[in-house]
Tab-separated table of C-alpha atoms in Angstrom:
chain	number	residue	atom	x	y	z
A	1	UNK	CA	-60.541	2.914	-42.416
A	2	UNK	CA	-57.665	0.519	-43.190
A	3	UNK	CA	-55.209	0.344	-40.307
A	4	UNK	CA	-57.732	1.398	-37.638
A	5	UNK	CA	-58.543	-2.158	-36.566
A	6	UNK	CA	-57.882	-2.935	-32.929
A	7	UNK	CA	-55.217	-5.648	-33.051
A	8	UNK	CA	-54.188	-7.816	-30.121
A	9	UNK	CA	-51.186	-10.154	-30.157
A	10	UNK	CA	-51.074	-12.721	-27.359
A	11	UNK	CA	-47.546	-13.907	-26.649
A	12	UNK	CA	-44.159	-12.258	-27.130
A	13	UNK	CA	-41.955	-15.197	-28.017
A	14	UNK	CA	-40.404	-15.565	-31.489
A	15	UNK	CA	-43.816	-15.745	-33.228
A	16	UNK	CA	-45.516	-12.939	-31.306
A	17	UNK	CA	-42.492	-10.643	-31.397
A	18	UNK	CA	-42.057	-11.012	-35.147
A	19	UNK	CA	-45.792	-10.588	-35.774
A	20	UNK	CA	-45.883	-7.408	-33.688
A	21	UNK	CA	-42.782	-6.052	-35.428
A	22	UNK	CA	-44.312	-6.675	-38.867
A	23	UNK	CA	-47.553	-4.941	-37.898
A	24	UNK	CA	-45.758	-1.985	-36.337
A	25	UNK	CA	-43.533	-1.473	-39.371
A	26	UNK	CA	-46.653	-1.515	-41.570
A	27	UNK	CA	-48.057	1.428	-39.623
A	28	UNK	CA	-50.432	-0.329	-37.211
A	29	UNK	CA	-50.533	1.714	-34.016
A	30	UNK	CA	-53.772	0.454	-32.495
A	31	UNK	CA	-51.755	-2.558	-31.408
A	32	UNK	CA	-51.598	-4.376	-28.073
A	33	UNK	CA	-49.136	-7.129	-27.154
A	34	UNK	CA	-49.979	-9.180	-24.062
A	35	UNK	CA	-47.526	-11.589	-22.463
A	36	UNK	CA	-47.366	-13.591	-19.244
A	37	UNK	CA	-43.602	-13.073	-19.121
A	38	UNK	CA	-41.981	-9.933	-17.689
A	39	UNK	CA	-40.107	-9.362	-20.970
A	40	UNK	CA	-40.298	-10.560	-24.559
A	41	UNK	CA	-38.383	-13.567	-25.891
A	42	UNK	CA	-40.515	-16.545	-24.978
A	43	UNK	CA	-39.125	-19.726	-23.460
A	44	UNK	CA	-36.398	-20.260	-26.031
A	45	UNK	CA	-35.036	-16.714	-25.704
A	46	UNK	CA	-36.056	-16.156	-22.084
A	47	UNK	CA	-34.272	-13.154	-20.593
A	48	UNK	CA	-32.418	-13.263	-17.308
A	49	UNK	CA	-33.768	-11.284	-14.344
A	50	UNK	CA	-32.589	-7.799	-13.467
A	51	UNK	CA	-29.188	-7.889	-11.804
A	52	UNK	CA	-27.992	-10.957	-13.708
A	53	UNK	CA	-25.183	-10.097	-16.093
A	54	UNK	CA	-24.371	-13.291	-17.949
A	55	UNK	CA	-23.431	-12.666	-21.595
A	56	UNK	CA	-25.914	-13.793	-24.278
A	57	UNK	CA	-23.568	-16.522	-25.493
A	58	UNK	CA	-23.750	-18.241	-22.104
A	59	UNK	CA	-27.558	-18.141	-22.159
A	60	UNK	CA	-28.404	-18.905	-25.767
A	61	UNK	CA	-25.282	-20.530	-27.200
A	62	UNK	CA	-25.271	-20.541	-31.000
A	63	UNK	CA	-28.605	-18.698	-30.992
A	64	UNK	CA	-27.236	-15.686	-29.096
A	65	UNK	CA	-27.296	-13.422	-32.145
A	66	UNK	CA	-30.913	-14.346	-32.883
A	67	UNK	CA	-31.937	-13.705	-29.295
A	68	UNK	CA	-30.217	-10.332	-29.107
A	69	UNK	CA	-31.752	-9.272	-32.421
A	70	UNK	CA	-35.260	-10.344	-31.407
A	71	UNK	CA	-34.992	-8.632	-28.018
A	72	UNK	CA	-33.555	-5.442	-29.442
A	73	UNK	CA	-36.094	-5.172	-32.239
A	74	UNK	CA	-39.030	-5.623	-29.868
A	75	UNK	CA	-37.635	-3.216	-27.281
A	76	UNK	CA	-37.218	-0.546	-29.965
A	77	UNK	CA	-40.973	-0.227	-30.525
A	78	UNK	CA	-42.459	-1.629	-27.292
A	79	UNK	CA	-42.767	1.856	-25.818
A	80	UNK	CA	-44.848	3.038	-28.774
A	81	UNK	CA	-47.543	0.362	-28.530
A	82	UNK	CA	-49.789	-0.922	-25.761
A	83	UNK	CA	-47.430	-3.535	-24.327
A	84	UNK	CA	-48.697	-5.520	-21.335
A	85	UNK	CA	-46.136	-7.895	-19.797
A	86	UNK	CA	-46.846	-9.949	-16.660
A	87	UNK	CA	-50.419	-10.339	-17.880
A	88	UNK	CA	-52.412	-13.545	-18.329
A	89	UNK	CA	-55.088	-13.899	-21.002
A	90	UNK	CA	-57.386	-16.314	-19.198
A	91	UNK	CA	-60.357	-16.304	-21.571
A	92	UNK	CA	-61.719	-15.006	-24.872
A	93	UNK	CA	-65.422	-14.266	-25.355
A	94	UNK	CA	-67.770	-11.548	-26.576
A	95	UNK	CA	-65.133	-10.164	-28.964
A	96	UNK	CA	-62.628	-9.458	-26.207
A	97	UNK	CA	-59.634	-10.978	-24.463
A	98	UNK	CA	-60.034	-11.200	-20.717
A	99	UNK	CA	-56.882	-10.584	-18.739
A	100	UNK	CA	-55.535	-10.861	-15.228
A	101	UNK	CA	-52.563	-9.075	-13.682
A	102	UNK	CA	-51.531	-7.731	-10.271
A	103	UNK	CA	-54.196	-5.030	-10.442
A	104	UNK	CA	-57.070	-7.417	-11.141
A	105	UNK	CA	-58.909	-8.573	-14.237
A	106	UNK	CA	-59.587	-6.604	-17.397
A	107	UNK	CA	-61.349	-6.788	-20.724
A	108	UNK	CA	-59.907	-5.661	-24.056
A	109	UNK	CA	-61.979	-5.720	-27.230
A	110	UNK	CA	-60.342	-6.546	-30.545
A	111	UNK	CA	-61.074	-6.617	-34.253
A	112	UNK	CA	-58.126	-8.873	-35.098
A	113	UNK	CA	-56.340	-11.327	-32.829
A	114	UNK	CA	-53.030	-13.136	-33.307
A	115	UNK	CA	-52.483	-16.032	-30.914
A	116	UNK	CA	-48.852	-17.045	-30.428
A	117	UNK	CA	-49.216	-18.937	-27.184
A	118	UNK	CA	-46.238	-21.287	-27.408
A	119	UNK	CA	-45.976	-24.852	-26.158
A	120	UNK	CA	-45.415	-26.852	-23.023
A	121	UNK	CA	-43.588	-30.060	-22.189
A	122	UNK	CA	-45.109	-33.354	-23.227
A	123	UNK	CA	-44.866	-35.787	-20.341
A	124	UNK	CA	-45.374	-39.525	-19.969
A	125	UNK	CA	-46.025	-40.376	-16.314
A	126	UNK	CA	-43.752	-43.066	-14.897
A	127	UNK	CA	-43.647	-44.346	-11.321
A	128	UNK	CA	-42.058	-41.645	-9.154
A	129	UNK	CA	-42.557	-38.770	-11.580
A	130	UNK	CA	-44.280	-36.639	-8.918
A	131	UNK	CA	-41.367	-36.809	-6.471
A	132	UNK	CA	-39.668	-33.559	-5.420
A	133	UNK	CA	-36.646	-33.233	-7.674
A	134	UNK	CA	-38.402	-34.257	-10.894
A	135	UNK	CA	-38.754	-31.405	-13.383
A	136	UNK	CA	-39.820	-31.178	-16.980
A	137	UNK	CA	-37.100	-30.380	-19.488
A	138	UNK	CA	-38.602	-26.923	-19.978
A	139	UNK	CA	-38.680	-26.355	-16.224
A	140	UNK	CA	-35.050	-27.431	-16.012
A	141	UNK	CA	-34.172	-24.932	-18.707
A	142	UNK	CA	-36.035	-22.123	-16.909
A	143	UNK	CA	-34.076	-22.819	-13.717
A	144	UNK	CA	-30.809	-22.519	-15.617
A	145	UNK	CA	-31.690	-19.503	-17.760
A	146	UNK	CA	-33.781	-17.529	-15.320
A	147	UNK	CA	-32.069	-18.270	-12.017
A	148	UNK	CA	-28.620	-19.538	-13.068
A	149	UNK	CA	-29.040	-22.673	-10.959
A	150	UNK	CA	-29.179	-26.430	-11.499
A	151	UNK	CA	-32.170	-28.561	-10.542
A	152	UNK	CA	-29.833	-30.840	-8.565
A	153	UNK	CA	-26.275	-31.834	-7.713
A	154	UNK	CA	-26.405	-34.987	-9.823
A	155	UNK	CA	-28.868	-34.692	-12.705
A	156	UNK	CA	-30.290	-37.209	-15.187
A	157	UNK	CA	-32.126	-36.002	-18.278
A	158	UNK	CA	-34.569	-38.559	-19.673
A	159	UNK	CA	-37.195	-38.825	-22.400
A	160	UNK	CA	-36.660	-38.019	-26.045
A	161	UNK	CA	-36.497	-35.192	-28.559
A	162	UNK	CA	-33.966	-32.506	-29.511
A	163	UNK	CA	-34.676	-30.582	-26.299
A	164	UNK	CA	-33.339	-33.533	-24.304
A	165	UNK	CA	-29.840	-33.088	-25.710
A	166	UNK	CA	-30.003	-29.299	-25.787
A	167	UNK	CA	-30.840	-28.989	-22.080
A	168	UNK	CA	-28.252	-31.615	-21.120
A	169	UNK	CA	-25.638	-29.719	-23.141
A	170	UNK	CA	-26.617	-26.395	-21.590
A	171	UNK	CA	-26.341	-27.847	-18.095
A	172	UNK	CA	-22.989	-29.495	-18.769
A	173	UNK	CA	-21.673	-26.335	-20.414
A	174	UNK	CA	-22.693	-24.320	-17.355
A	175	UNK	CA	-20.722	-26.645	-15.095
A	176	UNK	CA	-23.581	-28.706	-13.660
A	177	UNK	CA	-23.067	-32.390	-12.872
A	178	UNK	CA	-24.997	-34.238	-15.588
A	179	UNK	CA	-24.620	-37.934	-14.865
A	180	UNK	CA	-26.697	-39.429	-17.697
A	181	UNK	CA	-28.904	-38.783	-20.729
A	182	UNK	CA	-31.490	-41.536	-21.264
A	183	UNK	CA	-33.194	-41.390	-24.679
A	184	UNK	CA	-36.172	-43.586	-25.556
A	185	UNK	CA	-35.401	-43.169	-29.273
A	186	UNK	CA	-33.016	-45.689	-30.771
A	187	UNK	CA	-29.938	-45.156	-32.880
A	188	UNK	CA	-31.822	-46.739	-35.802
A	189	UNK	CA	-34.589	-44.137	-35.398
A	190	UNK	CA	-32.031	-41.356	-35.769
A	191	UNK	CA	-30.467	-42.902	-38.840
A	192	UNK	CA	-33.902	-43.092	-40.502
A	193	UNK	CA	-34.561	-39.434	-39.776
A	194	UNK	CA	-31.116	-38.148	-40.723
A	195	UNK	CA	-31.815	-37.940	-44.467
A	196	UNK	CA	-34.586	-35.385	-44.004
A	197	UNK	CA	-32.752	-33.583	-41.229
A	198	UNK	CA	-29.831	-33.123	-43.615
A	199	UNK	CA	-31.982	-30.580	-45.491
A	200	UNK	CA	-30.999	-28.223	-42.649
A	201	UNK	CA	-27.340	-29.224	-42.204
A	202	UNK	CA	-26.577	-26.459	-39.738
A	203	UNK	CA	-29.248	-27.674	-37.335
A	204	UNK	CA	-28.238	-31.313	-37.773
A	205	UNK	CA	-24.579	-30.547	-37.110
A	206	UNK	CA	-25.528	-28.552	-34.043
A	207	UNK	CA	-27.364	-31.534	-32.591
A	208	UNK	CA	-24.411	-33.794	-33.321
A	209	UNK	CA	-22.115	-31.271	-31.631
A	210	UNK	CA	-24.233	-31.424	-28.473
A	211	UNK	CA	-23.902	-35.202	-28.365
A	212	UNK	CA	-20.171	-35.035	-29.018
A	213	UNK	CA	-19.703	-32.523	-26.206
A	214	UNK	CA	-21.619	-34.742	-23.767
A	215	UNK	CA	-19.614	-37.801	-24.836
A	216	UNK	CA	-16.331	-35.986	-24.349
A	217	UNK	CA	-17.434	-35.080	-20.854
A	218	UNK	CA	-17.916	-38.849	-20.292
A	219	UNK	CA	-21.575	-38.410	-19.531
A	220	UNK	CA	-23.550	-41.647	-19.869
A	221	UNK	CA	-25.592	-41.644	-23.103
A	222	UNK	CA	-28.116	-44.431	-23.617
A	223	UNK	CA	-30.486	-44.862	-26.567
A	224	UNK	CA	-33.462	-47.154	-27.027
A	225	UNK	CA	-34.211	-46.801	-23.326
A	226	UNK	CA	-37.395	-47.792	-21.503
A	227	UNK	CA	-37.780	-45.732	-18.319
A	228	UNK	CA	-39.049	-47.945	-15.504
A	229	UNK	CA	-39.289	-45.797	-12.382
A	230	UNK	CA	-37.800	-42.893	-10.497
A	231	UNK	CA	-36.705	-44.153	-7.092
A	232	UNK	CA	-37.119	-42.221	-3.882
A	233	UNK	CA	-39.280	-41.565	-0.848
A	234	UNK	CA	-39.241	-37.855	-0.050
A	235	UNK	CA	-36.902	-36.946	-2.884
A	236	UNK	CA	-35.197	-38.470	-5.912
A	237	UNK	CA	-32.550	-41.110	-5.271
A	238	UNK	CA	-32.102	-42.502	-8.773
A	239	UNK	CA	-33.788	-43.745	-11.918
A	240	UNK	CA	-34.385	-47.307	-13.156
A	241	UNK	CA	-34.353	-48.108	-16.865
A	242	UNK	CA	-33.844	-50.927	-19.316
A	243	UNK	CA	-32.005	-50.923	-22.632
A	244	UNK	CA	-30.756	-53.662	-24.925
A	245	UNK	CA	-32.379	-56.340	-22.804
A	246	UNK	CA	-30.578	-55.263	-19.642
A	247	UNK	CA	-31.761	-53.340	-16.597
A	248	UNK	CA	-29.886	-50.315	-15.330
A	249	UNK	CA	-29.953	-47.853	-12.446
A	250	UNK	CA	-28.409	-44.393	-12.249
A	251	UNK	CA	-28.084	-42.698	-8.818
A	252	UNK	CA	-29.112	-39.045	-8.957
A	253	UNK	CA	-30.955	-36.407	-6.943
A	254	UNK	CA	-32.850	-34.741	-9.811
A	255	UNK	CA	-34.450	-35.774	-13.102
A	256	UNK	CA	-35.367	-33.616	-16.094
A	257	UNK	CA	-38.150	-35.428	-17.973
A	258	UNK	CA	-39.764	-34.709	-21.337
A	259	UNK	CA	-40.963	-36.284	-24.581
A	260	UNK	CA	-41.264	-33.317	-26.906
A	261	UNK	CA	-43.872	-30.555	-26.760
A	262	UNK	CA	-47.626	-30.032	-26.951
A	263	UNK	CA	-49.152	-26.850	-28.426
A	264	UNK	CA	-50.780	-24.488	-25.912
A	265	UNK	CA	-53.944	-24.141	-27.969
A	266	UNK	CA	-56.645	-23.687	-25.331
A	267	UNK	CA	-57.163	-19.989	-26.127
A	268	UNK	CA	-57.416	-20.738	-29.836
A	269	UNK	CA	-60.097	-23.344	-29.174
A	270	UNK	CA	-62.027	-20.930	-26.962
A	271	UNK	CA	-61.794	-18.331	-29.736
A	272	UNK	CA	-63.552	-20.743	-32.075
A	273	UNK	CA	-60.599	-22.112	-34.060
A	274	UNK	CA	-60.923	-25.605	-35.471
A	275	UNK	CA	-58.461	-28.355	-34.661
A	276	UNK	CA	-57.107	-31.256	-36.685
A	277	UNK	CA	-55.363	-34.457	-35.662
A	278	UNK	CA	-51.670	-34.791	-36.537
A	279	UNK	CA	-51.261	-38.554	-36.838
A	280	UNK	CA	-47.463	-38.419	-37.197
A	281	UNK	CA	-47.093	-36.737	-33.800
A	282	UNK	CA	-50.189	-38.244	-32.159
A	283	UNK	CA	-51.458	-34.837	-31.117
A	284	UNK	CA	-54.046	-32.206	-31.994
A	285	UNK	CA	-53.047	-28.936	-33.642
A	286	UNK	CA	-54.878	-25.803	-34.791
A	287	UNK	CA	-56.198	-25.861	-38.362
A	288	UNK	CA	-55.578	-22.767	-40.486
A	289	UNK	CA	-55.593	-21.746	-44.129
A	290	UNK	CA	-51.833	-22.079	-44.630
A	291	UNK	CA	-51.130	-18.445	-43.791
A	292	UNK	CA	-52.314	-18.401	-40.194
A	293	UNK	CA	-56.012	-17.534	-40.644
A	294	UNK	CA	-57.824	-19.793	-38.182
A	295	UNK	CA	-61.163	-18.106	-37.539
A	296	UNK	CA	-63.174	-14.929	-37.911
A	297	UNK	CA	-60.489	-12.293	-37.331
A	298	UNK	CA	-58.296	-14.819	-35.503
A	299	UNK	CA	-54.794	-15.842	-36.624
A	300	UNK	CA	-52.361	-18.360	-35.158
A	301	UNK	CA	-48.591	-18.641	-35.314
A	302	UNK	CA	-45.774	-20.570	-33.703
A	303	UNK	CA	-45.749	-23.619	-31.475
A	304	UNK	CA	-49.148	-22.708	-30.068
A	305	UNK	CA	-50.707	-23.953	-33.303
A	306	UNK	CA	-48.271	-26.754	-34.236
A	307	UNK	CA	-44.779	-27.610	-33.028
A	308	UNK	CA	-42.036	-26.320	-35.301
A	309	UNK	CA	-39.368	-24.623	-33.210
A	310	UNK	CA	-38.134	-21.063	-32.841
A	311	UNK	CA	-37.130	-20.440	-36.457
A	312	UNK	CA	-40.470	-21.695	-37.754
A	313	UNK	CA	-42.260	-19.595	-35.137
A	314	UNK	CA	-40.593	-16.396	-36.324
A	315	UNK	CA	-41.481	-17.083	-39.923
A	316	UNK	CA	-45.050	-18.077	-39.040
A	317	UNK	CA	-45.476	-14.946	-36.935
A	318	UNK	CA	-44.462	-12.745	-39.837
A	319	UNK	CA	-46.672	-14.750	-42.215
A	320	UNK	CA	-49.720	-14.347	-39.959
A	321	UNK	CA	-49.078	-10.620	-39.699
A	322	UNK	CA	-48.830	-10.317	-43.497
A	323	UNK	CA	-52.140	-12.168	-43.842
A	324	UNK	CA	-53.720	-9.790	-41.351
A	325	UNK	CA	-52.377	-6.748	-43.204
A	326	UNK	CA	-53.854	-8.075	-46.443
A	327	UNK	CA	-57.211	-8.609	-44.743
A	328	UNK	CA	-57.412	-5.038	-43.432
A	329	UNK	CA	-56.322	-3.463	-46.706
A	330	UNK	CA	-52.721	-2.525	-45.913
A	331	UNK	CA	-49.761	-3.354	-48.170
A	332	UNK	CA	-48.192	-6.777	-47.620
A	333	UNK	CA	-45.220	-7.945	-49.667
A	334	UNK	CA	-46.095	-10.954	-51.814
A	335	UNK	CA	-42.401	-11.466	-52.558
A	336	UNK	CA	-41.636	-11.710	-48.859
A	337	UNK	CA	-44.526	-14.126	-48.406
A	338	UNK	CA	-43.063	-16.385	-51.110
A	339	UNK	CA	-39.683	-16.293	-49.333
A	340	UNK	CA	-41.347	-17.297	-46.086
A	341	UNK	CA	-43.187	-20.178	-47.715
A	342	UNK	CA	-39.961	-21.542	-49.243
A	343	UNK	CA	-38.174	-21.307	-45.899
A	344	UNK	CA	-41.071	-22.991	-44.095
A	345	UNK	CA	-41.026	-25.772	-46.695
A	346	UNK	CA	-37.392	-26.518	-45.870
A	347	UNK	CA	-38.151	-26.388	-42.170
A	348	UNK	CA	-41.094	-28.787	-42.632
A	349	UNK	CA	-38.811	-31.374	-44.218
A	350	UNK	CA	-36.367	-31.022	-41.329
A	351	UNK	CA	-39.227	-31.333	-38.856
A	352	UNK	CA	-40.345	-34.620	-40.409
A	353	UNK	CA	-36.817	-35.878	-39.901
A	354	UNK	CA	-36.981	-34.872	-36.240
A	355	UNK	CA	-40.291	-36.699	-35.815
A	356	UNK	CA	-38.778	-39.849	-37.322
A	357	UNK	CA	-35.626	-39.580	-35.214
A	358	UNK	CA	-37.455	-39.064	-31.918
A	359	UNK	CA	-40.757	-41.007	-32.029
A	360	UNK	CA	-43.190	-40.599	-29.161
A	361	UNK	CA	-43.281	-43.893	-27.164
A	362	UNK	CA	-47.071	-44.008	-26.832
A	363	UNK	CA	-47.090	-47.700	-25.927
A	364	UNK	CA	-45.635	-46.841	-22.520
A	365	UNK	CA	-48.941	-45.229	-21.519
A	366	UNK	CA	-51.082	-48.298	-22.084
A	367	UNK	CA	-48.579	-50.394	-20.121
A	368	UNK	CA	-48.152	-48.027	-17.147
A	369	UNK	CA	-48.597	-49.711	-13.723
A	370	UNK	CA	-51.965	-49.144	-12.041
A	371	UNK	CA	-50.424	-47.403	-9.035
A	372	UNK	CA	-48.733	-44.731	-11.162
A	373	UNK	CA	-50.267	-41.276	-10.806
A	374	UNK	CA	-51.771	-40.107	-14.098
A	375	UNK	CA	-53.215	-36.740	-12.969
A	376	UNK	CA	-51.045	-35.156	-10.325
A	377	UNK	CA	-53.421	-32.233	-9.723
A	378	UNK	CA	-56.265	-34.535	-8.622
A	379	UNK	CA	-54.039	-37.457	-7.531
A	380	UNK	CA	-55.772	-39.889	-9.909
A	381	UNK	CA	-53.919	-43.101	-10.762
A	382	UNK	CA	-53.865	-45.162	-13.950
A	383	UNK	CA	-55.661	-47.927	-12.074
A	384	UNK	CA	-58.524	-45.638	-11.075
A	385	UNK	CA	-58.955	-44.497	-14.665
A	386	UNK	CA	-58.861	-48.067	-15.952
A	387	UNK	CA	-61.524	-49.003	-13.411
A	388	UNK	CA	-63.756	-46.154	-14.621
A	389	UNK	CA	-63.290	-47.273	-18.234
A	390	UNK	CA	-64.202	-50.857	-17.352
A	391	UNK	CA	-67.263	-49.840	-15.342
A	392	UNK	CA	-68.776	-47.096	-17.488
A	393	UNK	CA	-67.322	-47.851	-20.960
A	394	UNK	CA	-66.825	-44.213	-22.036
A	395	UNK	CA	-66.012	-43.685	-25.706
A	396	UNK	CA	-64.799	-40.076	-25.470
A	397	UNK	CA	-62.145	-38.472	-23.296
A	398	UNK	CA	-64.285	-35.629	-21.886
A	399	UNK	CA	-66.757	-38.210	-20.602
A	400	UNK	CA	-63.879	-40.093	-18.985
A	401	UNK	CA	-62.739	-36.860	-17.359
A	402	UNK	CA	-66.190	-36.441	-15.786
A	403	UNK	CA	-66.185	-40.017	-14.526
A	404	UNK	CA	-62.686	-40.242	-13.054
A	405	UNK	CA	-61.717	-36.555	-12.448
A	406	UNK	CA	-58.365	-36.351	-14.306
A	407	UNK	CA	-57.987	-32.954	-15.955
A	408	UNK	CA	-60.128	-31.118	-13.390
A	409	UNK	CA	-57.231	-29.654	-11.432
A	410	UNK	CA	-54.943	-26.676	-11.577
A	411	UNK	CA	-53.376	-27.419	-14.970
A	412	UNK	CA	-56.797	-27.952	-16.620
A	413	UNK	CA	-55.576	-31.166	-18.221
A	414	UNK	CA	-52.700	-29.613	-20.137
A	415	UNK	CA	-50.342	-32.259	-18.693
A	416	UNK	CA	-52.605	-35.277	-18.235
A	417	UNK	CA	-55.144	-34.685	-21.023
A	418	UNK	CA	-53.098	-36.194	-23.865
A	419	UNK	CA	-52.082	-39.087	-21.590
A	420	UNK	CA	-55.726	-39.707	-20.694
A	421	UNK	CA	-56.669	-39.878	-24.372
A	422	UNK	CA	-53.832	-42.307	-25.104
A	423	UNK	CA	-54.904	-44.530	-22.215
A	424	UNK	CA	-58.552	-44.551	-23.315
A	425	UNK	CA	-57.538	-45.411	-26.874
A	426	UNK	CA	-55.171	-48.169	-25.765
A	427	UNK	CA	-57.649	-49.681	-23.288
A	428	UNK	CA	-60.645	-49.709	-25.636
A	429	UNK	CA	-58.813	-50.357	-28.914
A	430	UNK	CA	-60.217	-47.113	-30.340
A	431	UNK	CA	-58.128	-44.964	-32.743
A	432	UNK	CA	-56.614	-42.040	-30.865
A	433	UNK	CA	-58.267	-39.385	-33.025
A	434	UNK	CA	-61.702	-40.875	-32.305
A	435	UNK	CA	-61.493	-40.589	-28.517
A	436	UNK	CA	-60.985	-36.844	-28.946
A	437	UNK	CA	-59.233	-34.422	-26.611
A	438	UNK	CA	-60.118	-32.427	-23.538
A	439	UNK	CA	-61.953	-29.235	-24.472
A	440	UNK	CA	-60.223	-25.923	-23.894
A	441	UNK	CA	-62.167	-23.786	-21.477
A	442	UNK	CA	-61.649	-20.688	-19.390
A	443	UNK	CA	-60.002	-19.866	-17.185
A	444	UNK	CA	-57.111	-21.521	-19.005
A	445	UNK	CA	-54.953	-20.994	-15.911
A	446	UNK	CA	-55.846	-20.243	-12.299
A	447	UNK	CA	-56.983	-16.708	-11.476
A	448	UNK	CA	-58.042	-15.063	-8.241
A	449	UNK	CA	-61.817	-14.770	-7.853
A	450	UNK	CA	-61.844	-12.497	-4.800
A	451	UNK	CA	-59.556	-9.472	-5.052
A	452	UNK	CA	-60.114	-7.188	-2.089
A	453	UNK	CA	-62.261	-7.353	1.035
A	454	UNK	CA	-63.860	-10.564	-0.228
A	455	UNK	CA	-65.527	-8.771	-3.149
A	456	UNK	CA	-66.171	-10.757	-6.298
A	457	UNK	CA	-64.494	-9.671	-9.515
A	458	UNK	CA	-67.059	-8.320	-12.032
A	459	UNK	CA	-65.166	-9.690	-15.074
A	460	UNK	CA	-65.127	-13.193	-13.615
A	461	UNK	CA	-68.765	-12.869	-12.592
A	462	UNK	CA	-69.757	-11.886	-16.137
A	463	UNK	CA	-67.911	-14.847	-17.615
A	464	UNK	CA	-69.436	-17.289	-15.129
A	465	UNK	CA	-72.959	-16.025	-15.828
A	466	UNK	CA	-72.389	-16.290	-19.584
A	467	UNK	CA	-71.064	-19.815	-19.095
A	468	UNK	CA	-74.152	-20.845	-17.163
A	469	UNK	CA	-76.337	-19.741	-20.076
A	470	UNK	CA	-74.183	-21.505	-22.678
A	471	UNK	CA	-73.404	-24.726	-20.848
A	472	UNK	CA	-76.321	-25.262	-18.504
A	473	UNK	CA	-77.304	-28.430	-20.321
A	474	UNK	CA	-73.769	-29.825	-20.686
A	475	UNK	CA	-73.918	-33.322	-19.261
A	476	UNK	CA	-70.159	-33.567	-18.811
A	477	UNK	CA	-70.203	-31.266	-15.800
């Protein structure tokens, strides 16, 4: 019967929250929302912990109204669905999502699955990036939003992308000592992208307002920067850079580092979704039919499929939910779908302007010093990877992973995987899309194998046994 399908939404950020709302309003009650976070909102609209009483405007700035609306709407129906916060989806197989929380692991079967898994910081390793006191831009933002604290007493934000200026502005606005913003993108890059960004004048003006605020606070702003190294022994002491043919050094005790975002698409890959290479952004994204359908009963939405930002994520979440409703025989407004498509078209033009204004400096990776750590989980350096490439001549990044061990640690290659691919492409002269990407595989994040009294977990056991049958002849492991 239409509407009886077991629906699971993974993620409760802008995309997942809007998808769940759309499904609930359409009458879907066999609905489960699973989220790693303790409350809905995602990274962009992350809620403060219990006991913190800062007003929304101090947390979300100009987006306070959006955040309050999204939170309130989700909270209004969360008690009437199967809502599972503080829960990790660590794998998908046999028609079920496999979860882990404080009580152990679980298995939940589904007929339809919406994946809105969000994104994570895109990092280029530079000498010193593993020092205590170096955070990603997203991590810096979490510290401010979630704990109301700064990552240091004298902070430099470095990298590129709109998030660079947003986080610097948020820190300065909160009273933190921001000593510099170092942007690898040039002023000329921003001029080239401004025409397309002007299609969303409100967003463009907001970005300009952030820069103006930082300038008025006499915070050092440098564009066209090449980051050379973060100096320090046991902690950060400063950052070296060059710009305009001159070398510079900024003393600081903390660095927020980031070069845009990468989609968190491991679960989608495990679920059987296809990927495609986005040449403009030099990254892989999830392929779908234009409305979020990405596999048999699987839908994707938000930054977990392709980077677009919070507004795009909300629209894509609603669009995926409307596609799902159509597929199960429930009413879905075609007029609303047309509105969404028009809005997403405008956002796509703006996004192209952003990509032009803040290009990813991929050439830094091929030129990184040998002693720089590439994979911090396994402590593998650029030099060790280059030596493996020279000795074994791998043509594909998963083979290189097996030979040199990057990507085998705690983060499962989510940080170093794209860097590894860039290095292999640069070293061998192979196009980036041809060296491939690290395969998504479970568990996508660390889980506890033994729960109590040294007993093995039956859900993990079942997955491991199934994996042995599927991958017993895989020569990469």
